[in-house]
Short mmCIF file of C-alpha atoms in Angstrom, two decimals:
data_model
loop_
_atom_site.label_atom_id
_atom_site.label_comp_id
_atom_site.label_asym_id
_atom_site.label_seq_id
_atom_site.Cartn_x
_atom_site.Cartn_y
_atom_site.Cartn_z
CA UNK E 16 -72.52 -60.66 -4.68
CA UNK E 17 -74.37 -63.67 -6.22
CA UNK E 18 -77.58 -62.32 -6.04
CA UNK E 19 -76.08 -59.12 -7.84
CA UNK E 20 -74.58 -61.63 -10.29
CA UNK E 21 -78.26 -63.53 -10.94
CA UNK E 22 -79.95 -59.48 -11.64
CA UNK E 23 -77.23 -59.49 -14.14
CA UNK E 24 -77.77 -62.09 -16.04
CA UNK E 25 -80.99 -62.08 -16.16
CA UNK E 26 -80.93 -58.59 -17.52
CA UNK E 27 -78.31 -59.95 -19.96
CA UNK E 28 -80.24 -62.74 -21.26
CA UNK E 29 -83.45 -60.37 -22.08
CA UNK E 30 -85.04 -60.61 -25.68
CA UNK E 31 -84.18 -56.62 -25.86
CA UNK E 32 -80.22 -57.09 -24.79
CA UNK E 33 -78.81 -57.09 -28.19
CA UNK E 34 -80.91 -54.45 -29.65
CA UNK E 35 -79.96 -51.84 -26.87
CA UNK E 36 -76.02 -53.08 -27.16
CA UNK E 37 -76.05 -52.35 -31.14
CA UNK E 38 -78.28 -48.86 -30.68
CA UNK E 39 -76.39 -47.85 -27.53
CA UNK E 40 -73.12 -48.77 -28.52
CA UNK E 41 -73.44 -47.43 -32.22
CA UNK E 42 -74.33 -43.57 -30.64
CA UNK E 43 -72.14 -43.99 -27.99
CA UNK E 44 -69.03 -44.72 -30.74
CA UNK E 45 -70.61 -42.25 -33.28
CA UNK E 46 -70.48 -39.30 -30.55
CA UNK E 47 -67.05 -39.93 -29.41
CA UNK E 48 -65.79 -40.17 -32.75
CA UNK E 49 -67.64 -36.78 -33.73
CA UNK E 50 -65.94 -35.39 -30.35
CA UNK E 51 -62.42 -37.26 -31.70
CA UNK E 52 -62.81 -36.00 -35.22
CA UNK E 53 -62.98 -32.00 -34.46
CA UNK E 54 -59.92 -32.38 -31.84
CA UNK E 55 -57.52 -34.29 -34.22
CA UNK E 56 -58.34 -32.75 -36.87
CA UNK E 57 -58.23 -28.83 -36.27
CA UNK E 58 -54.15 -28.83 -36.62
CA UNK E 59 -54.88 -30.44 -40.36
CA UNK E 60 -57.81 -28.39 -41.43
CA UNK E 61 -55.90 -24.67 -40.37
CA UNK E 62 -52.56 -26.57 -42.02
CA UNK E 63 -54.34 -26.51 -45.23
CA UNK E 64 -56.28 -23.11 -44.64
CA UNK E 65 -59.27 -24.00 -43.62
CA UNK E 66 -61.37 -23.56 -41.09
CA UNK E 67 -60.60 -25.58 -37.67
CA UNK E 68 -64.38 -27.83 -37.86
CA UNK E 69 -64.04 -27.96 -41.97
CA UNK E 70 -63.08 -31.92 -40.95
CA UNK E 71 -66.00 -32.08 -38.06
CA UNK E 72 -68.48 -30.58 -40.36
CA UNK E 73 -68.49 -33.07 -43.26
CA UNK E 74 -68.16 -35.74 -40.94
CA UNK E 75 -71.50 -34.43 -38.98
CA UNK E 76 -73.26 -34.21 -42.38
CA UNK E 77 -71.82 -37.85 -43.34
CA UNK E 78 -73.32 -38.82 -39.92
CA UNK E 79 -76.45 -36.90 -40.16
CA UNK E 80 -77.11 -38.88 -43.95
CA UNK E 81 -75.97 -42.23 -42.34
CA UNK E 82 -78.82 -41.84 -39.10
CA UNK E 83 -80.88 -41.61 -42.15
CA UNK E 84 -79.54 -44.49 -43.65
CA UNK E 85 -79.60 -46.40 -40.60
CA UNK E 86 -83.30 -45.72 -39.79
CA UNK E 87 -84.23 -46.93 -43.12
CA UNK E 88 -82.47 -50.41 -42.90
CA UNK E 89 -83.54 -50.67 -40.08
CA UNK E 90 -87.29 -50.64 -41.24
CA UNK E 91 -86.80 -52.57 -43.71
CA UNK E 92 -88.16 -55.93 -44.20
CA UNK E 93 -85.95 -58.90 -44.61
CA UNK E 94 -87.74 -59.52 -48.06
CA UNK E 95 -86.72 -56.30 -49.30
CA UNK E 96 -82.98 -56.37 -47.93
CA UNK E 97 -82.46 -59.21 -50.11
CA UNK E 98 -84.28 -57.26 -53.26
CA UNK E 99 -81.44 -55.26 -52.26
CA UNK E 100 -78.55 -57.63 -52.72
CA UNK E 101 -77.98 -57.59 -56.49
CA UNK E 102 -78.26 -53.93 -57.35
CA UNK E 103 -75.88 -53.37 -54.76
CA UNK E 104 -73.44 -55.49 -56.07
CA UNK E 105 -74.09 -54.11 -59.47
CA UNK E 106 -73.73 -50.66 -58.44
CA UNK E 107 -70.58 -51.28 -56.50
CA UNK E 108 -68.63 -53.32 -59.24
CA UNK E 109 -69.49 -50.78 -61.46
CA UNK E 110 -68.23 -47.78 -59.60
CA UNK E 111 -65.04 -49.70 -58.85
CA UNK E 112 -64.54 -50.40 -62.83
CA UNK E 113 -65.19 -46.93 -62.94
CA UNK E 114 -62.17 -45.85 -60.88
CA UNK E 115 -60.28 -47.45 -62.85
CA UNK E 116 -61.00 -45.06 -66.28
CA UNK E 117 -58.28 -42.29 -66.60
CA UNK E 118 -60.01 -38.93 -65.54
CA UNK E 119 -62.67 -40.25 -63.72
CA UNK E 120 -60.89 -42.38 -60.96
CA UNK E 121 -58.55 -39.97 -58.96
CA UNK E 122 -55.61 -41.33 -55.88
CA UNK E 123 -54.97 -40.63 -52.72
CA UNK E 124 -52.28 -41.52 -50.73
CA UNK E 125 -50.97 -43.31 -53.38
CA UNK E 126 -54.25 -45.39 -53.67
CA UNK E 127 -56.31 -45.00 -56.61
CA UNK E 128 -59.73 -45.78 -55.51
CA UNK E 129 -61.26 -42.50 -55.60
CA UNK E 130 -64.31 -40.74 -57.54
CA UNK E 131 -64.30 -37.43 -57.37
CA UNK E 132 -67.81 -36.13 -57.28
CA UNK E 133 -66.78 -32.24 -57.41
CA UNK E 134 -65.68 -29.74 -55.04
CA UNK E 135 -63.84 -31.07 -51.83
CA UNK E 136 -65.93 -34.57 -51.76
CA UNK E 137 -64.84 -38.26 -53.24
CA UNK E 138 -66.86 -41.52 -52.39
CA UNK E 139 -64.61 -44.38 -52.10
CA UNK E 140 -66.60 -47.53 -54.13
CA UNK E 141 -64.50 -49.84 -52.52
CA UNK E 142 -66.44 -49.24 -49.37
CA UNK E 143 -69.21 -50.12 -50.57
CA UNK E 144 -68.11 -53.21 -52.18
CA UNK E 145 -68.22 -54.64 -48.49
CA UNK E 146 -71.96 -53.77 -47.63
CA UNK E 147 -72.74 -55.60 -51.84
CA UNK E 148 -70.37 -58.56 -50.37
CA UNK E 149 -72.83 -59.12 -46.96
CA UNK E 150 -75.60 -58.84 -48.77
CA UNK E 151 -75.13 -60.29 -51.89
CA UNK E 152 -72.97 -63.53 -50.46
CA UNK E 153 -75.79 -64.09 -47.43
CA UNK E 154 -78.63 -64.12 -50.02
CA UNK E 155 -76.91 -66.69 -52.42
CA UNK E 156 -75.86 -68.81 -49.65
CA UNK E 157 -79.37 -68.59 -47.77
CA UNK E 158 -80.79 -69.53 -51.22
CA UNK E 159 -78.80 -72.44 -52.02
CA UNK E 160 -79.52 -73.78 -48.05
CA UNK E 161 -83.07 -73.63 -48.84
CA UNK E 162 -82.52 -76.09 -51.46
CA UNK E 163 -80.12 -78.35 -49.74
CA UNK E 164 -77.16 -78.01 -51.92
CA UNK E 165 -74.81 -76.53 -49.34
CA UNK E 166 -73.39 -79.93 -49.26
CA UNK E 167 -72.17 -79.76 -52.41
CA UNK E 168 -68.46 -78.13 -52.15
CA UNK E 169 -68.81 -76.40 -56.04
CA UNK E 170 -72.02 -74.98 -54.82
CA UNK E 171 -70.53 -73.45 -51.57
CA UNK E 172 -67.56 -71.72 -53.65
CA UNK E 173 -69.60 -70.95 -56.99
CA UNK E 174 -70.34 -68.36 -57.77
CA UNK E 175 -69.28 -67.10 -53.86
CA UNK E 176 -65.38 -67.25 -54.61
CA UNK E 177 -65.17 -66.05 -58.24
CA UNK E 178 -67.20 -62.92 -57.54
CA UNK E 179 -65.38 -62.19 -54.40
CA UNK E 180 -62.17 -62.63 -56.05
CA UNK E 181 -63.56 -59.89 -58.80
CA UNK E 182 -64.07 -57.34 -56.14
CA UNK E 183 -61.01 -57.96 -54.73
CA UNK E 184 -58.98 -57.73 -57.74
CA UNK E 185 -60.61 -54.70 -58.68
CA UNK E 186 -59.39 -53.11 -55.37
CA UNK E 187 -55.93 -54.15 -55.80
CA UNK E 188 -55.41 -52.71 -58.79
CA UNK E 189 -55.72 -49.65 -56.60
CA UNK E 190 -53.00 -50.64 -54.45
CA UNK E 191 -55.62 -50.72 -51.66
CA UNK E 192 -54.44 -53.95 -49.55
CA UNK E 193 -56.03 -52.78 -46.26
CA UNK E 194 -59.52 -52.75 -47.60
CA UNK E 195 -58.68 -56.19 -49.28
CA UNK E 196 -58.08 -58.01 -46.00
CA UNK E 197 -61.20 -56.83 -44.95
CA UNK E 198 -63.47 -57.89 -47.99
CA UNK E 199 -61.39 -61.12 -47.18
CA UNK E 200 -61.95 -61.42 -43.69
CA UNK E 201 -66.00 -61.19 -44.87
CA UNK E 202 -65.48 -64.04 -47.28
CA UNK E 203 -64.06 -66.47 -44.56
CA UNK E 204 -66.69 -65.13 -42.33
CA UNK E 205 -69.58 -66.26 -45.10
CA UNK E 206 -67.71 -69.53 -45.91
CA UNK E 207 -67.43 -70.36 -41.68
CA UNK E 208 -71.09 -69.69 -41.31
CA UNK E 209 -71.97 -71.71 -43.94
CA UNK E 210 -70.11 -74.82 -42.77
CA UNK E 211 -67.04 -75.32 -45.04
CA UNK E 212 -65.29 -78.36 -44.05
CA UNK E 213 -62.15 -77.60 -43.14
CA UNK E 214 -59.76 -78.84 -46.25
CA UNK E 215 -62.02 -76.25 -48.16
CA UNK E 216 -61.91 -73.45 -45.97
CA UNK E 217 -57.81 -74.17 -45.69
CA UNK E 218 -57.89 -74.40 -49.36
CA UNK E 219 -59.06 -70.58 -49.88
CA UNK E 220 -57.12 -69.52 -47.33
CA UNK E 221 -54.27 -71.22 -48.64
CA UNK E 222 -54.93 -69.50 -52.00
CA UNK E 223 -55.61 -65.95 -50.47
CA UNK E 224 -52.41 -66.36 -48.59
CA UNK E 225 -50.29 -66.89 -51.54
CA UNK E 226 -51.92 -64.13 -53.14
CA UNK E 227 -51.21 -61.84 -50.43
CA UNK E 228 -47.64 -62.54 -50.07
CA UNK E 229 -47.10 -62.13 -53.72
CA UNK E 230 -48.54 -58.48 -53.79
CA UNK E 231 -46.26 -57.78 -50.58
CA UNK E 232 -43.37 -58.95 -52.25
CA UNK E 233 -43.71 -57.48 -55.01
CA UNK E 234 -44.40 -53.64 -53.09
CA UNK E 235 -41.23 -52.35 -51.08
CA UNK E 236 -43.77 -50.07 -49.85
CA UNK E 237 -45.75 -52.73 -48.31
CA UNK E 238 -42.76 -54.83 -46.92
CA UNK E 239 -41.46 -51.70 -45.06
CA UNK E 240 -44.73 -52.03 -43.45
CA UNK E 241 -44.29 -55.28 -42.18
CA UNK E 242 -40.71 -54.33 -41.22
CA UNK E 243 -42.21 -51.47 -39.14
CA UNK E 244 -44.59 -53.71 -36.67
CA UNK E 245 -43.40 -52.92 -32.72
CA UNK E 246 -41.36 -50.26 -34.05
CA UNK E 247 -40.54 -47.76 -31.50
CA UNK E 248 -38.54 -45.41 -33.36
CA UNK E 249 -38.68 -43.94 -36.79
CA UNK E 250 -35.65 -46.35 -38.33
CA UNK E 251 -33.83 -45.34 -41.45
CA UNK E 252 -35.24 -42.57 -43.56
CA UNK E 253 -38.22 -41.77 -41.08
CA UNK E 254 -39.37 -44.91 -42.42
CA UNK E 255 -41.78 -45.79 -39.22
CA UNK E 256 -42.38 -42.20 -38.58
CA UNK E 257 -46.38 -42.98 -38.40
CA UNK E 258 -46.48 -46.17 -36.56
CA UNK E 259 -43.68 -44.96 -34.04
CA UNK E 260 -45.28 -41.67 -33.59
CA UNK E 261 -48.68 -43.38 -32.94
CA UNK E 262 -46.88 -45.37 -30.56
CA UNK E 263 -45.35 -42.00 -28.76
CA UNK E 264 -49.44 -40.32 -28.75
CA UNK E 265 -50.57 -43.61 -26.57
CA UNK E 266 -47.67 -43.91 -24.14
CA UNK E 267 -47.89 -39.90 -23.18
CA UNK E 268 -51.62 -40.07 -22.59
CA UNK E 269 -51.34 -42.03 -19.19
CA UNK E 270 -54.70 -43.28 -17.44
CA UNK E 271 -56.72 -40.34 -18.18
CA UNK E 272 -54.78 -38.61 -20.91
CA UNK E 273 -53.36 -34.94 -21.52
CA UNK E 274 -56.93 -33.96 -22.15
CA UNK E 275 -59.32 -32.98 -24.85
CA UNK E 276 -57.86 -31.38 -27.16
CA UNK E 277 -54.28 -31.27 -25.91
CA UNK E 278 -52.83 -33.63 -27.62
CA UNK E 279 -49.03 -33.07 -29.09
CA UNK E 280 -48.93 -35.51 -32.08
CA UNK E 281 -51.46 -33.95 -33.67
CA UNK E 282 -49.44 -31.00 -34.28
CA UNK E 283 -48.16 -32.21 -37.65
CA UNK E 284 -45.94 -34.80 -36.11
CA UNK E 285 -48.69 -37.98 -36.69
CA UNK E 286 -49.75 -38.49 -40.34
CA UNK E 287 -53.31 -39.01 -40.59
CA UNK E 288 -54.03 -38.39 -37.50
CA UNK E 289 -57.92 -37.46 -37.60
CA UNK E 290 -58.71 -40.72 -40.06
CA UNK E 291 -56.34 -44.24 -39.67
CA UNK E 292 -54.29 -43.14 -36.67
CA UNK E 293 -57.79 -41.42 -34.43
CA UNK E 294 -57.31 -44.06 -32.11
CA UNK E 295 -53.62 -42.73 -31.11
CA UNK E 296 -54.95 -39.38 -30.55
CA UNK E 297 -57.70 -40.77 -28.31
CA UNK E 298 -55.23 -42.41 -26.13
CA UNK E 299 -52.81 -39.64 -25.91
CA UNK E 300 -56.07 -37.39 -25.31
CA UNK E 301 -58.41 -39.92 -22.81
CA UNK E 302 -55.63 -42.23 -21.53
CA UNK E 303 -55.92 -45.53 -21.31
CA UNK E 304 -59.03 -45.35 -20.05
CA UNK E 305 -60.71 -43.61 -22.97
CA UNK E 306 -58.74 -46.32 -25.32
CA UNK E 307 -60.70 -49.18 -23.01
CA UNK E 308 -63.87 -47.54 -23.12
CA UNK E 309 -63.84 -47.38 -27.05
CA UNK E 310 -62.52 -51.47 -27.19
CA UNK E 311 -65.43 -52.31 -24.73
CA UNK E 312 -67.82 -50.45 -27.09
CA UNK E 313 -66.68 -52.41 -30.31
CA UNK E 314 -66.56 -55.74 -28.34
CA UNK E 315 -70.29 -55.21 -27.04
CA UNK E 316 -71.37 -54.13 -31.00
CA UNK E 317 -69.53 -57.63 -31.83
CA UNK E 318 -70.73 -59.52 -29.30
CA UNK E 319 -74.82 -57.97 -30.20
CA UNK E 320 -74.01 -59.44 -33.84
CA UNK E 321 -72.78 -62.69 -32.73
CA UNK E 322 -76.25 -63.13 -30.99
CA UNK E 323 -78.45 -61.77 -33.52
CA UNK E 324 -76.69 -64.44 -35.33
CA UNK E 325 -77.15 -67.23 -33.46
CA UNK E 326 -80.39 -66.93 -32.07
CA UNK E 327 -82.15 -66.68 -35.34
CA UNK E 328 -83.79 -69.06 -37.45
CA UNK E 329 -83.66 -67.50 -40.65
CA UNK E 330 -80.07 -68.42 -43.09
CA UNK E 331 -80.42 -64.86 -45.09
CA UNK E 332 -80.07 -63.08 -41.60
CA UNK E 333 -77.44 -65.69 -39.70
CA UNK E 334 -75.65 -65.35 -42.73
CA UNK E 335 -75.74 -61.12 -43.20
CA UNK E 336 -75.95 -60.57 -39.25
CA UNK E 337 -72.17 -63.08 -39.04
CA UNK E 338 -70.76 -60.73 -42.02
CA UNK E 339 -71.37 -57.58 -40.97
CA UNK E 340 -70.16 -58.55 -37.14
CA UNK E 341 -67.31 -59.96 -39.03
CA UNK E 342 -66.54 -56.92 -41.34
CA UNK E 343 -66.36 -54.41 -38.46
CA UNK E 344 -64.91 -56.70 -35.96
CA UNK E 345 -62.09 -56.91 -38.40
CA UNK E 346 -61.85 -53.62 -39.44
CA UNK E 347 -61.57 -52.62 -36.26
CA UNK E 348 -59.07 -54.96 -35.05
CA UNK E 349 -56.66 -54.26 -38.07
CA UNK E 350 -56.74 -50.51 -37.26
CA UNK E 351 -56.27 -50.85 -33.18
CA UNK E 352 -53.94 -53.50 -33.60
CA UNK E 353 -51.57 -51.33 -36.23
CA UNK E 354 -51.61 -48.40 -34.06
CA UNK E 355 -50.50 -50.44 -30.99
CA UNK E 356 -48.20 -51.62 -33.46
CA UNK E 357 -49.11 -55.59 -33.34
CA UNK E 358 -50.04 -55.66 -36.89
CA UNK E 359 -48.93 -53.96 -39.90
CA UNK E 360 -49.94 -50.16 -40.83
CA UNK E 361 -53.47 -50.90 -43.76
CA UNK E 362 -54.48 -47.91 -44.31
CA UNK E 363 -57.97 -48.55 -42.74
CA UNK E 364 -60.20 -46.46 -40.67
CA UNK E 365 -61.99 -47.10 -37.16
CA UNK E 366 -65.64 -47.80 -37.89
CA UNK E 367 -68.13 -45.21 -37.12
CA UNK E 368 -65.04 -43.44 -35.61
CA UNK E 369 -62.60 -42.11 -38.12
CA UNK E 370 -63.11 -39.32 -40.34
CA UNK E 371 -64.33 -40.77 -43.70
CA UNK E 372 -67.85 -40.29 -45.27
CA UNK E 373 -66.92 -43.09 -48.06
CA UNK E 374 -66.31 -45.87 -45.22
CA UNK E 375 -69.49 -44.08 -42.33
CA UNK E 376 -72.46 -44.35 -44.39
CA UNK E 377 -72.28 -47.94 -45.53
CA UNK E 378 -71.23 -49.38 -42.16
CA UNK E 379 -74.64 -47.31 -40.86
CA UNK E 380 -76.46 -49.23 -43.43
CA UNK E 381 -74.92 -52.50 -42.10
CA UNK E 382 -75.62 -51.55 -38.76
CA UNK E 383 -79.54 -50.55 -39.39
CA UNK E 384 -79.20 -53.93 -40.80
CA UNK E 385 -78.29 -55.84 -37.79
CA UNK E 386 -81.09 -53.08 -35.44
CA UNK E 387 -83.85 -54.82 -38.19
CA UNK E 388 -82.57 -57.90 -37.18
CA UNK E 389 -82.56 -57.95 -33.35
CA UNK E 390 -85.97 -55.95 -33.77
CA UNK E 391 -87.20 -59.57 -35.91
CA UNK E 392 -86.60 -61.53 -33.33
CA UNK E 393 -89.61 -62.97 -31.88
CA UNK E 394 -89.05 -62.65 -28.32
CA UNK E 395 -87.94 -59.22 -29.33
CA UNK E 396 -91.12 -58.10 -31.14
CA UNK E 397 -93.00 -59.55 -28.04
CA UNK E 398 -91.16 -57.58 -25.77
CA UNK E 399 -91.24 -54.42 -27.50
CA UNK E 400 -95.20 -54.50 -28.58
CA UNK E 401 -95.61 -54.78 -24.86
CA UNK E 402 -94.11 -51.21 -24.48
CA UNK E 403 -96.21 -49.86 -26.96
CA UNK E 404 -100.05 -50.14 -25.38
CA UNK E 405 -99.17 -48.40 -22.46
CA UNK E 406 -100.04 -45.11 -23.97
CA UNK E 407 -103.21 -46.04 -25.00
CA UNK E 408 -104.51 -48.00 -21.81
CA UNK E 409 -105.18 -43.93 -21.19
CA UNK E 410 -107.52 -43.53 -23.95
CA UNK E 411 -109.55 -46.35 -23.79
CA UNK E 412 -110.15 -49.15 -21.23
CA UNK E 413 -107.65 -52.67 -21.56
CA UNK E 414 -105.56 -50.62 -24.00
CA UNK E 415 -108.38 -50.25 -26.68
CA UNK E 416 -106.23 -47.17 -28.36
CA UNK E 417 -103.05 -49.12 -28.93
CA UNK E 418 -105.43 -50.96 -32.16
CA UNK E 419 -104.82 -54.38 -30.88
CA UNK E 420 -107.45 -56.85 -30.01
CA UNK E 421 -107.38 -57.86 -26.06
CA UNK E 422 -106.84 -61.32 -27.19
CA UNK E 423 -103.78 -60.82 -29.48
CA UNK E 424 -102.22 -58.38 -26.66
CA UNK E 425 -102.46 -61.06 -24.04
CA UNK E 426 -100.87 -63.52 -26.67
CA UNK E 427 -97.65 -61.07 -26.99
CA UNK E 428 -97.48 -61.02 -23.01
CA UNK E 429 -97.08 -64.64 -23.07
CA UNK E 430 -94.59 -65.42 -25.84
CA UNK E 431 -92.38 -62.18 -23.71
CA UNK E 432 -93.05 -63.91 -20.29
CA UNK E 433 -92.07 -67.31 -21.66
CA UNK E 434 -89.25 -65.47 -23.52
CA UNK E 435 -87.79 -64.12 -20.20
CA UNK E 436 -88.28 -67.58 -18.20
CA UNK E 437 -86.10 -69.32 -20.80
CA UNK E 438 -83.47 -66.35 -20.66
CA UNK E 439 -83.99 -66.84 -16.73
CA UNK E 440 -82.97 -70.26 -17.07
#
């Protein structure tokens, strides 16, 4: 048993373990969602007359365009993701003003934070404010590190705070509060990395607290959602129908669930069932162990970014590596935790999971980001140019056709040996 626990962690503490965790774990999530999508969503689509896959077909071309997306961040250099930051940001405000104009902005679900771009499709700008917040807020910080002023308390808020506050205020005059506790969660996550002391990190949270507990108060819509968490019935005026009801789709599905595809909630009884509430389905489909499969999955992504973040020397990616772990991390727990009815219903999806192009391609972005990333690391680059020659040791003698020089080849074995004797240690 010990020796099988030393294998273990050695292969654990290898320069190449958080690369394969993100890339493994990020197909293995994106396939089971795909699989989820076209099962939950078949009642909907014929409800509306359409076609049973109309759901699983957009969300295979909004997959297909984010593997694209994905491959390019991930071949990126870090010089250029930063080149990226502002435009980003630019482009993202701007859409959001945008969806604000009468005719052009459109709701759903009571939220208006739609563009309709013709036909059945709307982007969601909101979604991408989060990907212009990582970006953007790890550049300015990484840039104001490099020249020592971090210390400085105005310097760690300004202009961090004021623009984050902008994109949140323009999603909340959408109504969207779900997608504002996650653009918040990412602002904590930047200010913690950074090193806020603590009366300064309490002091925006104090702020953002107040702020959220006026817009609750002031929604009855949004303090029937708090009234609603462990609800196991749908109260007065069907009021919990959709958190009860998710609640019902989990406790039915057992340890291995009723099966793919058999699932009874779906049948018009659970609102959104293929988007916010896929997770319920899954359970009541997969049992409990398809629900623990998909939580082991996220916690493996979170636990990739977490080391990509700590194990590099370079602020810009410590900073965008921690926000990005933090924005899905957080997105995910707010959506498991209001289906298993611990938190309140937001109206967010399950990364890489749910049905949603709007919210899929920018989190494939962020995760190409985080695959550059691992890739940078230098143990990591050692490791995988040492893959790379074996192909050409077959066309020429001491790996001639790989077009490295003997001398620089035995200099990448080293730095991976001596990269695997540390992780050994």
């Amino acid at each position: 048993m010990q020796r099988f626990y030393i294998r273990a962690r050695k292969a654990w503490d290898r320069p190449l373990t958080a690369y394969y965790l993100i890339v493994g774990g990020t197909l293995l999530i994106m396939v089971l969602g795909l699989v989820m999508v076209y099962s939950a969503s078949q009642i909907t689509a014929l409800q509306l007359s359409l076609p049973g896959s109309y759901f699983f077909r957009k969300q295979f071309l909004a997959a297909l365009i984010g593997g694209a997306l994905l491959f390019a961040a991930s071949r990126m250099p870090v010089k250029l993701h930063r080149a990226l930051a502002y435009p980003i940001l630019a482009g993202a405000v701007f859409l959001m003003v945008l969806v604000q104009i009468p005719g052009i902005g459109m709701a759903v679900n009571g939220n208006q934070n739609w563009i309709s771009l013709g036909g059945s499709f709307q982007i969601q700008p909101s979604e991408f404010g989060k990907l212009a917040l990582v970006l953007w807020g790890a550049d300015l910080i990484a840039r104001k590190q490099e020249k020592r002023l971090l210390t400085q308390w105005k310097h760690m808020l300004v202009p961090l705070v004021p623009v984050a506050f902008l994109l949140l205020g323009l999603i909340m005059l959408g109504g969207d509060m779900g997608t504002t506790i996650i653009l918040t969660a990412i602002l904590f996550g930047l200010l913690w990395l950074a090193g806020a002391p603590t009366r300064l990190f309490s002091g925006v949270l104090s702020i953002a607290g107040v702020l959220a507990a006026l817009a609750i108060w002031s929604s009855p819509h949004r303090l029937n959602r708090l009234s609603c968490i462990a609800a196991t019935d749908p109260g007065p005026n069907d009021m919990c129908w959709q958190g009860a009801h998710g609640i019902y789709a989990l406790a039915s599905g057992g340890l291995f669930g009723s099966g793919l595809g058999a699932s009874v909630e779906k049948w018009g009884q659970l609102p959104e069932a293929h988007t916010d509430f896929i997770f319920a389905v899954t359970g009541e489909e997969l049992g409990l162990a398809g629900t623990l499969s998909v939580l082991a999955l996220f916690a493996a992504l979170g636990y990739a970014g977490i080391r990509v973040a700590g194990r590099t020397e370079d602020p810009f990616v410590r900073y965008a590596a921690g926000g990005v772990t933090t924005w899905i991390t957080a997105q995910a727990v707010i959506n498991i935790g209001a289906v298993l009815g611990l938190l309140p219903i937001a109206g967010v999806p399950l990364p890489l999971f749910s049905y949603g192009g709007s919210a899929l391609l920018p989190t494939m972005f962020a995760i190409g980001l985080l695959i550059a990333f691992a890739r940078d690391e230098p143990a990591a680059r050692a490791a995988l140019a040492m893959r790379q020659p074996r192909f050409g040791r077959k066309r020429g003698a001491g790996g001639s056709g790989s077009g490295r020089s003997p001398r620089r080849w035995n200099t990448m074995r080293r730095r991976a040996s001596a990269a695997r004797s540390s992780g050994e240690r």
